[in-house]
């Protein structure tokens, strides 16, 4: 078993007592880390998310955008990540406290509860904070069934944390031919997508030039986050929800679900699937 220092970021080992063939065996297991990450904006607490502690600066960028705290990555002046006794604090500096102090009317209220790894809305205070309707996305590319299959096949080898633990989600960015460009992983599917969006912002990736692949179901918030980032095609290996389909149709996102080698369902805007 490799040491903690040789494991991919976000992984850990813990003792385990295995029961095999009628007897117990002492061993070690590889596990994904999950820690509380306090998200601050300009020094003010906003939310606490349960997150795999890897690619946290990417997470900060994507989270800031999909939570409506910034309009562009250029709004971020600095990101400070620091470990504390209880977990990790990520402070996203926008410079608003210096140059453009926001009024109470245009400042989103902080969440009141921790955001759990499997839930992207925990702590939201009002209904309008939960069901947001992004602006319509651009035209976007046309992709073929072969591109979807290629992306699904390639993604399997691009998930180091999942290869060690088998317990995390991934969000990937693929070009129209299906080649995978960027992958991010997390115990929470929403966090994985935020990390991917943050990496795309840093790299200057045009969200109109490819498609996102998710190793999870497509909940309404996954569609909302993708549309907020300008992503036009979302391919998920599991099912969408009815609200996700409604929101995808409303903002012009092509939503593909139950994507497997050789088959998938197209729920909205099928003209982008050639």
Short mmCIF file of C-alpha atoms in Angstrom, two decimals, residues 64-173:
data_model
loop_
_atom_site.label_atom_id
_atom_site.label_comp_id
_atom_site.label_asym_id
_atom_site.label_seq_id
_atom_site.Cartn_x
_atom_site.Cartn_y
_atom_site.Cartn_z
CA UNK A 64 -17.71 32.27 -7.26
CA UNK A 65 -19.07 32.33 -10.81
CA UNK A 66 -21.91 29.83 -10.36
CA UNK A 67 -22.96 31.45 -7.09
CA UNK A 68 -23.24 34.80 -8.85
CA UNK A 69 -20.48 36.45 -6.83
CA UNK A 70 -18.46 37.39 -9.92
CA UNK A 71 -19.30 38.04 -13.56
CA UNK A 72 -15.89 37.08 -14.95
CA UNK A 73 -12.68 35.57 -13.62
CA UNK A 74 -11.11 39.02 -14.00
CA UNK A 75 -13.21 40.11 -11.02
CA UNK A 76 -11.01 37.95 -8.78
CA UNK A 77 -7.98 39.78 -7.44
CA UNK A 78 -6.56 36.96 -5.30
CA UNK A 79 -7.44 33.58 -3.79
CA UNK A 80 -6.03 32.64 -0.41
CA UNK A 81 -6.21 29.00 0.70
CA UNK A 82 -5.19 28.27 4.26
CA UNK A 83 -5.51 25.22 6.46
CA UNK A 84 -6.97 25.66 9.93
CA UNK A 85 -7.61 23.22 12.75
CA UNK A 86 -11.20 22.58 11.66
CA UNK A 87 -10.56 22.33 7.90
CA UNK A 88 -9.70 24.82 5.17
CA UNK A 89 -10.57 28.48 4.62
CA UNK A 90 -10.69 29.81 1.06
CA UNK A 91 -10.90 33.59 0.80
CA UNK A 92 -11.77 34.97 -2.63
CA UNK A 93 -10.72 38.59 -2.95
CA UNK A 94 -12.68 40.60 -5.49
CA UNK A 95 -11.46 44.04 -4.50
CA UNK A 96 -15.03 45.23 -4.01
CA UNK A 97 -14.24 46.24 -0.46
CA UNK A 98 -11.71 48.71 -1.90
CA UNK A 99 -13.01 49.90 -5.25
CA UNK A 100 -16.72 49.18 -5.50
CA UNK A 101 -18.38 48.60 -2.13
CA UNK A 102 -21.60 46.69 -2.89
CA UNK A 103 -24.90 47.87 -1.47
CA UNK A 104 -27.03 45.54 0.62
CA UNK A 105 -29.47 45.35 -2.28
CA UNK A 106 -27.01 43.81 -4.76
CA UNK A 107 -25.02 41.61 -2.37
CA UNK A 108 -26.18 37.98 -2.19
CA UNK A 109 -26.99 36.94 1.37
CA UNK A 110 -24.62 34.41 2.89
CA UNK A 111 -25.81 30.87 3.34
CA UNK A 112 -26.84 29.98 6.86
CA UNK A 113 -26.03 26.25 6.79
CA UNK A 114 -23.12 24.13 5.65
CA UNK A 115 -23.29 22.88 2.06
CA UNK A 116 -23.01 19.12 2.15
CA UNK A 117 -21.02 17.26 -0.50
CA UNK A 118 -24.12 15.70 -2.05
CA UNK A 119 -26.29 18.80 -2.01
CA UNK A 120 -25.71 22.07 -3.76
CA UNK A 121 -28.47 24.14 -2.16
CA UNK A 122 -28.03 23.53 1.56
CA UNK A 123 -28.16 26.81 3.39
CA UNK A 124 -29.95 28.79 0.69
CA UNK A 125 -32.35 31.15 2.41
CA UNK A 126 -34.99 31.92 -0.20
CA UNK A 127 -36.73 30.02 -3.00
CA UNK A 128 -35.31 32.37 -5.60
CA UNK A 129 -31.82 31.46 -4.37
CA UNK A 130 -32.52 27.82 -5.21
CA UNK A 131 -34.25 27.77 -8.60
CA UNK A 132 -32.29 30.24 -10.67
CA UNK A 133 -32.84 30.70 -14.39
CA UNK A 134 -29.60 31.50 -16.23
CA UNK A 135 -29.57 33.53 -19.41
CA UNK A 136 -29.85 31.54 -22.65
CA UNK A 137 -26.58 30.03 -23.83
CA UNK A 138 -24.98 30.59 -27.24
CA UNK A 139 -25.36 28.34 -30.27
CA UNK A 140 -22.48 26.04 -29.38
CA UNK A 141 -21.00 23.17 -31.39
CA UNK A 142 -22.52 20.12 -33.03
CA UNK A 143 -21.10 16.80 -31.82
CA UNK A 144 -21.57 13.24 -32.98
CA UNK A 145 -22.40 10.07 -31.11
CA UNK A 146 -18.81 8.94 -31.67
CA UNK A 147 -17.54 12.02 -29.78
CA UNK A 148 -19.70 11.21 -26.78
CA UNK A 149 -18.51 7.60 -26.78
CA UNK A 150 -14.87 8.65 -27.11
CA UNK A 151 -15.17 11.08 -24.21
CA UNK A 152 -16.80 8.46 -21.98
CA UNK A 153 -14.10 5.91 -22.79
CA UNK A 154 -11.22 8.34 -22.28
CA UNK A 155 -12.58 9.70 -19.01
CA UNK A 156 -12.12 6.36 -17.27
CA UNK A 157 -8.34 6.74 -17.38
CA UNK A 158 -8.35 10.41 -16.35
CA UNK A 159 -9.69 10.05 -12.80
CA UNK A 160 -6.75 9.42 -10.42
CA UNK A 161 -8.73 9.88 -7.19
CA UNK A 162 -11.48 7.57 -8.35
CA UNK A 163 -8.92 5.02 -9.52
CA UNK A 164 -7.60 4.85 -5.95
CA UNK A 165 -10.89 5.08 -4.08
CA UNK A 166 -13.81 4.35 -6.39
CA UNK A 167 -15.88 6.94 -4.54
CA UNK A 168 -15.73 10.32 -6.27
CA UNK A 169 -17.46 12.10 -9.12
CA UNK A 170 -15.74 13.69 -12.10
CA UNK A 171 -16.59 16.55 -14.42
CA UNK A 172 -14.70 16.76 -17.70
CA UNK A 173 -14.38 19.15 -20.62
#
